[in-house]
Amino acid sequence: MSGAAGTDAPGTDARGRTPRVLPCGEDAVLVELADLDGVSALADVLRTDPPPGVVDVVPAARTVLVRGDVRRRAVWLAAVTRAAVAGPAADGPAAGDRPTGRVVDIPVVYDGPDLAQVARATGLSVEEVVARHLAGGPGGYRVAFGGFAPGFAYVVGVDPRLHVPRLATPRTRVPAGAVALAGDYTAVYPAASPGGWQLLGTTSVAMFDVGRGRDAAALLRPGDVVRFVPAPAVPRAVAAPRAAPPSAAPHAPGRTVAQDSTVAPDNTVAPGSPIDPDSQVAPDSPVAPPSPVAPSPPVAPPSPVAPSPPVAPPSPVAPSPPVAPHAGARAVTVLATGPLLLLQDLGRPGLAAVGVPRSGAADPDALRRANRLVGNRPSAAGLEVVLGGLVLRCTATTALALTGAPVAADLDGAAVPHGAAIRAPAGAVLRLGSPPEGLRTWVAVRGGLAVPSVLGSRSADVLSGLGPAAVRQGDVLPLGDDVDGLPEPALPDGPVPAVEVHGVEVHGVAIPGVAVPGVAGPDVEVPGHVLLPASDGPRLDHLDARGRAALWATVWDVSPASNRVAVRLAGAPLMRRALGELPSEGLVAGAVQVPPDGQPVVFGADHPVTGGYPVVAVLTREGRARAAQLRPGQRVRLTRTDVPPIHPS
């Protein structure tokens, strides 16, 4: 099978080591390198001069995940392979000695609860621990990579005398601004969360602030030089000759329903309850609003592998009160939400290196189709409706379209077709029933929903807490001008629209309670289980032979512990090989991860940017669309498919 996991890239790097370019779905590859120097060198090259079509570059402890435009895959894959083989020059400076774009000072008050314990463990005095942490190792401090939470940066260059393990029992809450040690890394927690790192002190610096704008929200970025200084030094970011300092936005956009830019600041990711740092799955039901999850952080022995700090999915940003539109304003008023109603667009690509998930619609293609039907740009914001129940009123004449899970819908009592644009007069009320099959329906409105964006997107991210909170009854959502043509009305004599069931297009059938124009017939049930097409993942070799066979043969139950972050599958556990700890590495939507319990986890739109369990398969685009419609209790099976070869011709 082409693109099998573990394929070596042709050639060796400048130091005689062979990098490996591993398949990671249709639009990404994972480049495995010998050490952090190689990771930093490749990431630097790809950030400085990104190949055409590259969207995200995510460095980690031993790998670089590169995600790009699938239509230009051959072009960027060739460039990435050449850069990986070239590697750092054999006689060039080590990663820690190369010049970087910025130098960031972080003032620290050394008042951490583990300071005395670190001193005892290392045989140093407290004063020596402080002095060594301030000084760093011979090459100083440098940001190696980010991950797990927006603004969390793994900083290397710790004095070898300060290499200490994580706590045997993680704390249930580490405060934002805590300066910590674990292994050969040091870091600052950007938000309150559980954690097992040794706490040395605190800083008042905001490590993540959306008010600084998309390019500067994260204070620390891969490649930055970090200097810890005794408080009360003023935090500053000094530009080296090759780079300009980040600019700051005048305010921090937060959750609001107003169209103007007056918003309540959301300076840091708000604290919430923890999730497992490796599986990164918040097991709340997809039929209810996202809820916190009790932690189950693994306790690991001391290891040079990058420690995984737990991430707290923040609580939704406090909403502003609904804004009454002025006379003639174009808006929709939400009269009822159903179980869960979220604003979504195509997400926040390009920020994974600083821990910001892409997010966006659970099925981006369904939102694109809805936008195309009403004449919007593909990226216009719409509504993602879970299990129906939406009721909204239009304040001005507009156009609407529904895609995704079909529901019985009406506009002022007249049946609304699925997958077709309809005219909605001013004052008209749209009502959605519950879908008999599937989970999510998307509603596009002409012009898109013009609530303020956060880091370039209006998507609600249930993992990081970025973007608008879940829409509530009474919210008034202004319409924008995000149009790209005219609506596409249904043709009277045209083909019958396809009805989407479990991601499978079923033409010319009737679904209970759903009116399909031109179709009559008995109710239809889709028997059996849902097939999820997937390709081999980069770590398929972490399953033994029996586990690899079972991966494609087992029929799994969808667990209630599923949401937009991931779908958990329950069944006979997959058997893993004893290959040791896996350093954290980049993740993509559709990645199928296998934790130690052997129960697969299928990552969705709000997946974390990195993870520490092996990814054994990656869903295709079609597979992700089907997974977005899965309900708890359904049965699924992964079906193996090919992706293009990883070596460009």
XYZ file of C-alpha atoms in Angstrom:
649
model
C 0.000 0.000 0.000
C 1.468 3.346 -0.979
C 2.266 5.805 1.763
C 2.750 3.150 4.418
C 3.981 4.360 7.755
C 7.711 4.314 8.304
C 8.818 5.117 4.747
C 12.208 6.804 4.621
C 12.730 9.968 2.615
C 15.361 9.552 -0.106
C 18.882 10.657 0.779
C 20.544 11.618 4.040
C 21.065 14.943 5.747
C 24.353 16.817 5.958
C 25.345 14.871 9.099
C 24.770 11.449 7.528
C 21.412 10.800 9.198
C 18.340 9.740 7.277
C 15.186 11.757 8.004
C 11.867 10.029 7.513
C 8.846 11.625 5.861
C 5.785 9.856 7.206
C 2.251 10.105 5.771
C -0.266 11.909 7.946
C -3.469 11.938 5.914
C -4.250 13.649 2.650
C -2.894 17.095 3.498
C 0.006 16.564 5.929
C 3.285 14.747 6.510
C 5.293 14.161 9.670
C 9.024 14.645 9.205
C 10.979 12.609 11.742
C 14.465 13.919 12.509
C 17.390 12.771 14.608
C 17.368 15.510 17.210
C 16.096 18.933 18.216
C 18.787 20.646 16.148
C 17.344 19.028 13.038
C 13.803 19.945 14.074
C 14.753 23.576 14.676
C 16.674 23.838 11.419
C 13.818 22.458 9.312
C 11.188 24.526 11.111
C 13.303 27.673 10.661
C 13.618 27.051 6.924
C 9.916 26.356 6.457
C 8.873 29.395 8.507
C 11.349 31.769 6.877
C 10.596 30.726 3.302
C 7.421 28.605 3.330
C 6.882 26.522 0.201
C 3.772 27.462 -1.800
C 0.716 25.813 -0.280
C 2.109 25.177 3.220
C -0.468 26.115 5.878
C 1.009 24.988 9.209
C 4.485 24.076 10.448
C 4.411 22.434 13.879
C 7.804 21.581 15.400
C 7.944 19.169 18.340
C 10.600 17.213 20.225
C 11.758 15.025 17.307
C 9.372 15.810 14.462
C 7.978 18.595 12.312
C 4.370 18.299 11.158
C 3.768 20.074 7.859
C 0.199 20.612 6.692
C -0.658 22.154 3.354
C -3.135 22.628 0.553
C -3.973 19.157 -0.713
C -4.284 20.497 -4.268
C -0.621 21.610 -4.202
C 0.658 18.627 -2.278
C 3.287 17.595 -4.828
C 4.841 21.085 -4.811
C 5.176 21.611 -1.068
C 6.025 17.980 -0.361
C 8.988 18.169 -2.749
C 10.236 21.341 -1.037
C 9.786 19.873 2.452
C 11.631 16.689 1.484
C 14.557 18.657 0.043
C 14.782 20.798 3.173
C 14.629 17.746 5.438
C 17.409 15.980 3.552
C 19.587 19.117 3.506
C 19.352 19.446 7.295
C 21.612 21.734 9.333
C 25.096 22.190 7.902
C 27.588 19.743 9.391
C 29.931 22.586 10.324
C 27.146 25.056 11.152
C 26.080 26.245 14.579
C 23.993 24.035 16.807
C 20.340 24.890 17.217
C 20.951 26.646 20.513
C 23.667 28.839 18.986
C 21.877 30.013 15.855
C 20.636 33.628 15.812
C 16.913 33.988 16.278
C 14.385 36.674 15.524
C 13.609 37.937 19.023
C 14.864 38.056 22.578
C 12.096 37.975 25.195
C 12.703 38.915 28.843
C 10.428 37.301 31.449
C 10.588 38.704 34.998
C 10.254 36.021 37.676
C 9.489 36.146 41.371
C 11.062 32.959 42.747
C 8.336 31.999 45.202
C 7.285 28.595 43.851
C 6.097 25.829 46.191
C 8.614 23.333 44.747
C 11.700 25.524 45.038
C 12.953 23.855 48.237
C 12.200 20.381 46.857
C 14.194 21.095 43.683
C 17.076 22.278 45.858
C 17.001 19.042 47.883
C 16.736 16.858 44.778
C 19.685 18.553 43.081
C 21.884 18.988 46.153
C 21.923 22.752 45.664
C 20.851 25.592 47.876
C 17.694 27.508 47.039
C 19.874 30.471 46.056
C 21.896 28.280 43.687
C 18.720 26.903 42.096
C 17.507 30.443 41.447
C 20.874 31.535 40.078
C 21.147 28.545 37.756
C 17.596 28.966 36.483
C 18.259 32.634 35.735
C 21.489 31.820 33.914
C 20.368 28.748 31.969
C 22.749 26.297 30.353
C 25.832 27.111 28.292
C 23.803 28.075 25.217
C 21.066 29.988 27.031
C 17.338 29.495 26.667
C 15.472 29.036 23.400
C 11.862 28.157 22.544
C 11.931 24.713 20.960
C 8.235 24.287 20.216
C 4.753 25.034 21.476
C 1.729 22.879 22.116
C -1.178 21.687 24.245
C -2.463 25.138 25.163
C -2.401 28.475 23.353
C 0.813 30.207 24.393
C 2.457 27.236 26.137
C 6.106 27.112 24.981
C 8.661 24.393 25.682
C 11.928 26.196 26.453
C 15.219 24.281 26.198
C 18.604 25.222 27.595
C 18.049 24.336 31.249
C 21.211 23.960 33.327
C 21.854 20.171 33.493
C 22.002 20.356 37.299
C 18.327 21.412 37.260
C 16.982 18.467 35.285
C 14.273 17.180 37.621
C 11.314 14.850 37.021
C 7.671 15.790 37.134
C 5.743 15.412 40.356
C 4.579 11.880 41.148
C 1.070 13.263 41.715
C 0.108 16.204 39.470
C -1.554 19.220 41.030
C -5.205 19.760 40.275
C -4.520 23.439 39.592
C -1.416 25.346 38.597
C -1.956 29.114 38.435
C -1.462 31.117 35.272
C 2.033 32.590 35.155
C 3.666 29.718 37.069
C 7.311 29.250 36.011
C 8.095 25.540 35.995
C 10.677 22.817 35.335
C 10.285 19.262 33.997
C 13.160 17.190 32.644
C 15.287 19.370 30.418
C 12.473 21.878 29.735
C 11.268 25.005 31.473
C 8.020 26.808 30.715
C 5.425 29.296 31.899
C 1.810 28.161 32.252
C -0.302 30.574 30.152
C -3.544 29.694 31.937
C -4.623 28.007 35.134
C -4.704 24.233 34.643
C -3.695 20.974 36.289
C -0.026 20.119 35.967
C 2.837 18.014 37.239
C 5.791 20.288 36.584
C 7.986 21.558 39.442
C 7.018 25.170 40.228
C 9.889 27.604 40.856
C 8.140 30.959 40.720
C 5.657 33.227 39.018
C 5.576 35.939 36.398
C 3.020 38.647 35.747
C 3.600 38.522 32.006
C 0.601 37.473 29.884
C 1.910 34.547 27.864
C -1.145 34.570 25.603
C -3.254 37.631 24.835
C -5.581 37.814 21.840
C -5.515 41.592 22.229
C -2.003 41.573 20.768
C -3.362 40.338 17.454
C -2.993 37.145 15.451
C 0.779 37.303 14.969
C 1.647 38.327 18.525
C -1.027 36.693 20.702
C 1.530 34.142 21.931
C 4.401 35.923 23.653
C 6.839 33.094 22.885
C 7.245 31.493 19.473
C 9.536 28.693 18.303
C 13.050 30.040 17.775
C 12.792 32.907 20.265
C 15.592 33.468 22.781
C 14.271 33.674 26.349
C 15.892 35.427 29.303
C 14.526 34.956 32.799
C 15.268 38.026 34.883
C 14.562 38.811 38.522
C 11.348 40.759 39.050
C 10.438 43.618 38.916
C 12.118 43.910 35.524
C 9.772 45.168 32.788
C 8.899 42.452 30.243
C 10.005 43.319 26.762
C 10.548 41.687 23.404
C 13.662 42.995 21.662
C 13.853 42.568 17.906
C 17.070 41.222 16.442
C 18.209 42.792 13.149
C 16.366 40.167 11.095
C 12.922 40.635 12.602
C 10.519 43.330 13.671
C 8.822 43.368 17.072
C 5.254 42.143 17.186
C 2.552 44.757 16.946
C -0.284 44.993 19.411
C -3.962 45.316 18.656
C -5.864 48.045 20.523
C -8.222 45.621 22.214
C -8.880 41.952 22.775
C -11.902 40.663 20.865
C -14.078 38.388 22.915
C -17.493 36.881 22.790
C -20.131 39.355 21.645
C -23.110 39.583 19.379
C -22.429 43.163 18.371
C -21.044 44.010 14.951
C -18.855 46.860 16.150
C -15.419 46.367 17.688
C -16.287 47.314 21.260
C -15.693 44.066 23.093
C -14.756 42.865 26.523
C -11.065 41.914 26.790
C -10.118 38.290 27.117
C -6.456 38.678 27.950
C -5.674 35.056 28.656
C -7.267 31.730 27.998
C -9.859 31.451 30.726
C -9.374 28.612 33.190
C -11.617 25.592 33.105
C -11.552 21.976 34.113
C -8.794 19.653 32.916
C -8.693 16.960 30.307
C -6.274 14.123 29.817
C -3.142 15.797 28.424
C -2.301 13.004 26.016
C -5.646 11.797 24.756
C -6.882 15.405 24.784
C -10.488 14.326 24.615
C -13.127 16.091 26.633
C -15.704 13.362 27.192
C -18.826 15.439 27.200
C -21.799 14.407 25.158
C -22.104 15.895 21.664
C -25.793 16.398 22.288
C -25.209 18.887 25.086
C -23.164 22.073 25.492
C -19.477 21.402 26.184
C -18.857 20.584 29.819
C -15.663 20.185 31.849
C -14.188 16.766 32.268
C -12.607 15.181 35.303
C -8.848 14.775 34.891
C -7.032 11.506 34.514
C -3.456 12.663 33.915
C -0.941 9.879 33.498
C 2.024 9.765 35.835
C 5.236 9.164 33.934
C 8.734 8.412 35.205
C 11.535 10.891 34.554
C 12.185 10.938 30.842
C 13.892 13.180 28.296
C 10.671 13.014 26.323
C 8.788 16.291 26.282
C 6.453 16.370 29.282
C 2.839 16.949 28.412
C 1.255 19.701 30.527
C -2.446 19.229 31.033
C -4.680 21.634 29.187
C -7.766 23.134 30.671
C -10.532 23.752 28.166
C -11.459 27.289 29.157
C -14.935 28.325 30.018
C -16.726 30.256 27.285
C -15.988 33.949 27.234
C -18.603 35.855 29.200
C -21.176 36.984 26.634
C -22.240 40.556 26.182
C -25.972 41.215 26.474
C -27.904 40.919 23.210
C -27.800 44.074 21.160
C -31.046 45.441 19.784
C -30.505 46.240 16.099
C -31.214 49.738 14.913
C -34.009 50.337 12.449
C -33.249 48.636 9.138
C -30.329 46.615 10.538
C -29.635 43.302 8.846
C -29.547 40.609 11.504
C -31.067 37.391 12.748
C -32.509 37.015 16.240
C -32.166 33.629 17.914
C -35.480 32.633 19.511
C -34.392 29.089 20.470
C -31.068 27.258 20.233
C -31.740 23.567 20.661
C -29.163 21.511 22.632
C -26.114 23.373 21.287
C -25.692 26.197 18.795
C -22.230 27.429 17.774
C -20.864 30.022 15.391
C -18.364 28.469 12.981
C -16.331 29.384 9.934
C -13.261 27.658 8.451
C -11.151 28.194 11.569
C -7.701 29.541 12.497
C -5.105 27.808 10.296
C -1.445 28.739 10.629
C -1.259 29.124 14.431
C -0.668 25.534 15.541
C 3.018 26.211 16.296
C 1.967 28.420 19.228
C -0.678 26.001 20.499
C -3.781 27.455 18.837
C -6.031 24.766 17.289
C -7.489 25.316 13.848
C -11.092 24.665 14.948
C -13.816 25.637 12.440
C -16.894 23.742 11.271
C -16.924 20.052 12.202
C -17.529 19.368 8.494
C -15.966 22.276 6.587
C -17.303 21.035 3.263
C -20.885 21.155 4.535
C -20.423 24.787 5.584
C -18.794 25.601 2.246
C -21.783 24.118 0.408
C -24.235 26.112 2.490
C -22.282 29.314 1.857
C -22.091 28.640 -1.863
C -25.859 28.158 -2.045
C -26.538 31.635 -0.605
C -23.707 33.308 -2.547
C -21.260 33.722 0.345
C -17.523 33.320 0.380
C -16.557 29.829 1.566
C -15.098 31.276 4.778
C -18.255 33.151 5.860
C -19.458 32.375 9.370
C -22.622 30.315 9.799
C -24.439 28.356 12.486
C -23.583 24.790 13.519
C -26.750 23.259 14.992
C -26.542 20.114 17.140
C -29.694 17.940 17.010
C -31.893 20.704 15.629
C -34.227 22.883 17.662
C -33.080 26.196 16.176
C -35.637 28.990 15.794
C -34.541 32.332 14.383
C -36.174 35.469 12.983
C -34.784 37.519 10.089
C -34.919 41.301 10.574
C -34.362 41.936 6.846
C -34.980 40.033 3.638
C -32.166 37.572 3.047
C -31.388 34.054 1.775
C -30.875 30.886 3.839
C -29.579 27.387 3.166
C -29.323 24.183 5.217
C -26.723 21.422 4.802
C -25.438 18.545 6.918
C -27.902 16.374 8.806
C -31.355 16.862 7.215
C -34.093 18.127 9.489
C -37.763 18.912 9.098
C -37.652 22.696 8.658
C -40.170 25.387 7.839
C -40.167 29.118 7.142
C -43.394 30.673 8.444
C -45.029 27.268 8.074
C -43.815 26.508 4.541
C -41.509 23.481 4.191
C -37.836 24.327 3.656
C -35.874 22.027 1.328
C -32.511 20.662 2.404
C -29.467 21.674 0.367
C -31.151 24.531 -1.499
C -31.213 28.328 -1.134
C -34.500 29.892 -0.042
C -35.642 33.509 0.173
C -36.467 34.653 3.708
C -38.527 37.874 3.861
C -38.032 40.391 6.659
C -39.750 39.116 9.799
C -39.819 35.485 8.634
C -39.167 32.798 11.248
C -37.133 29.662 10.486
C -37.781 26.560 12.611
C -35.708 23.374 12.629
C -36.886 20.034 13.980
C -34.617 17.249 15.173
C -32.714 15.227 12.560
C -33.781 11.560 12.419
C -30.226 10.689 11.361
C -26.950 12.480 11.894
C -25.992 15.066 14.460
C -25.075 18.455 12.988
C -26.837 20.787 10.562
C -25.294 23.980 9.173
C -27.276 27.138 8.438
C -25.812 29.790 6.143
C -27.325 33.269 5.883
C -26.612 35.618 3.002
C -23.634 37.834 3.938
C -22.482 35.647 6.823
C -22.695 36.362 10.546
C -20.581 39.412 11.375
C -19.707 38.970 15.041
C -16.158 40.077 15.945
C -13.409 37.638 15.009
C -10.767 36.311 17.396
C -7.342 35.698 15.844
C -8.858 35.937 12.387
C -11.804 33.580 12.904
C -15.353 33.621 14.252
C -15.226 29.932 15.189
C -16.078 28.763 18.700
C -13.317 26.400 19.897
C -14.472 24.199 22.782
C -10.925 23.032 23.595
C -9.077 26.349 23.879
C -12.095 28.551 24.641
C -11.209 30.937 21.817
C -13.955 32.607 19.810
C -17.577 33.340 20.674
C -19.421 31.439 23.369
C -22.275 29.134 22.468
C -25.175 31.153 21.041
C -28.006 31.734 23.514
C -31.692 32.439 23.239
C -32.203 36.159 22.587
C -28.840 36.744 20.905
C -28.969 39.106 17.945
C -26.423 38.183 15.270
C -25.666 40.899 12.711
C -25.255 39.987 9.057
C -22.160 40.997 7.142
C -21.110 41.473 3.535
C -19.058 38.309 3.106
C -20.578 37.583 -0.298
C -19.121 36.196 -3.496
C -21.875 36.081 -6.090
C -25.606 35.509 -6.090
C -27.583 32.792 -4.310
C -28.112 29.551 -6.214
C -31.881 28.906 -6.226
C -33.162 25.394 -6.746
C -34.224 24.681 -10.325
C -37.855 23.486 -10.619
C -36.913 20.751 -13.092
C -33.449 20.110 -11.726
C -32.139 17.008 -9.994
C -33.406 16.070 -6.569
C -30.957 17.284 -3.904
C -28.972 14.585 -2.171
C -30.022 13.680 1.354
C -27.029 13.302 3.665
C -27.224 10.399 6.104
C -24.145 9.493 8.151
C -22.067 11.311 5.570
C -23.389 9.040 2.785
C -25.285 10.650 -0.073
C -28.600 8.886 -0.643
C -30.408 10.133 -3.727
C -34.144 9.888 -4.263
C -35.206 8.515 -0.867
C -37.407 9.834 1.884
C -36.133 10.332 5.429
C -38.690 10.288 8.264
C -39.924 13.795 8.976
C -37.821 15.403 6.233
C -39.438 16.860 3.143
C -37.359 16.291 0.006
C -38.730 18.046 -3.099
C -39.990 15.665 -5.759
C -39.506 12.543 -3.667
C -42.120 10.252 -2.191
C -41.795 6.808 -0.730
C -41.533 4.770 2.437
C -39.304 5.699 5.322
C -35.750 4.498 4.838
C -33.365 3.291 7.512
C -29.648 2.906 6.918
C -28.739 -0.526 8.342
C -25.414 -1.715 9.648
C -22.483 0.394 10.716
C -20.855 3.552 9.396
C -17.661 3.145 7.384
C -14.921 5.692 8.092
C -12.358 5.745 5.250
C -8.823 6.229 6.606
C -5.221 5.871 5.516
C -2.259 4.477 7.432
C -1.043 6.828 10.139
C 2.565 7.816 10.832
C 2.773 5.514 13.892
C 0.973 2.447 12.593
C 4.068 0.442 13.528
C 3.248 1.050 17.210
C 0.533 -1.596 16.844
C 1.581 -5.227 16.765
C 0.508 -7.458 13.859
C -2.676 -8.448 15.647
C -3.452 -4.818 16.462
C -2.912 -3.706 12.861
C -5.314 -6.349 11.595
C -7.893 -5.458 14.246
C -7.640 -1.758 13.403
C -9.428 -2.364 10.093
C -11.637 -5.275 11.155
C -13.143 -4.181 14.477
C -16.618 -2.676 14.642
C -16.537 0.024 17.329
C -19.250 1.670 19.395
C -19.303 5.473 19.552
C -18.894 6.476 23.179
C -20.971 9.210 24.836
C -17.581 10.673 25.818
C -17.360 12.460 22.451
C -17.643 16.028 21.208
C -16.026 18.453 18.763
C -12.586 17.686 20.215
C -12.778 13.982 19.431
C -14.947 10.900 19.072
C -14.038 8.070 21.417
C -14.520 4.524 20.147
C -15.181 1.574 22.441
C -14.541 -2.076 21.693
C -11.898 -4.771 21.901
C -8.643 -2.939 22.733
C -5.957 -2.662 20.085
C -2.657 -4.264 21.071
C 0.366 -1.966 21.055
C 4.000 -2.940 20.618
C 6.469 -2.062 23.368
C 8.315 0.714 21.549
C 8.839 2.976 24.549
C 7.567 6.480 25.154
C 6.613 8.544 22.123
C 7.668 12.208 22.249
C 4.791 14.595 21.672
C 4.231 15.461 18.017
C 1.810 17.360 15.816
C -1.768 16.231 15.210
C -4.265 16.744 12.389
C -8.048 16.555 12.223
C -9.086 12.963 11.639
C -6.052 11.490 13.417
C -6.836 8.155 15.076
C -4.802 7.968 18.277
C -4.400 4.861 20.434
C -3.770 5.487 24.161
C -2.509 2.729 26.469
C -6.027 1.363 27.038
C -6.217 0.453 23.331
C -9.491 2.337 22.726
C -9.124 4.551 19.605
C -9.703 8.291 19.773
C -10.672 10.059 16.523
C -9.792 13.750 16.621
C -12.274 16.320 15.362
C -12.236 20.000 14.465
C -11.156 21.225 17.916
C -8.321 18.719 18.340
C -5.158 19.712 20.248
C -2.173 20.697 18.129
C 0.121 18.038 19.621
C -0.265 14.731 21.414
C 1.798 11.984 22.972
C 0.054 8.770 21.879
C 0.670 7.023 18.538
C -1.474 8.034 15.555
C -2.164 4.790 13.703
C -4.583 6.064 11.036
C -5.938 9.339 9.645
C -9.468 9.750 8.318
C -9.927 11.007 4.797
C -11.936 14.127 4.067
C -15.010 11.965 3.530
C -14.285 10.075 6.727
C -14.114 13.309 8.735
C -17.459 14.405 7.304
C -19.041 11.134 8.384
C -17.446 11.305 11.828
C -18.973 14.769 12.334
C -22.428 13.162 12.154
C -21.840 10.288 14.569
C -24.106 9.903 17.573
C -23.302 7.983 20.768
C -24.235 4.332 20.411
C -23.691 4.136 16.664
C -21.340 1.491 15.318
C -18.419 2.294 13.051
C -15.571 0.559 11.282
C -12.405 2.034 9.825
C -11.863 1.095 6.200
C -8.376 1.305 4.736
C -7.654 3.524 1.768
C -4.627 5.021 0.028
C -3.236 8.527 0.009
C -0.852 9.701 -2.725
C 2.727 8.414 -2.284
C 4.757 10.506 0.112
C 7.690 10.827 -2.277
C 7.059 13.435 -4.991
C 7.722 12.178 -8.496
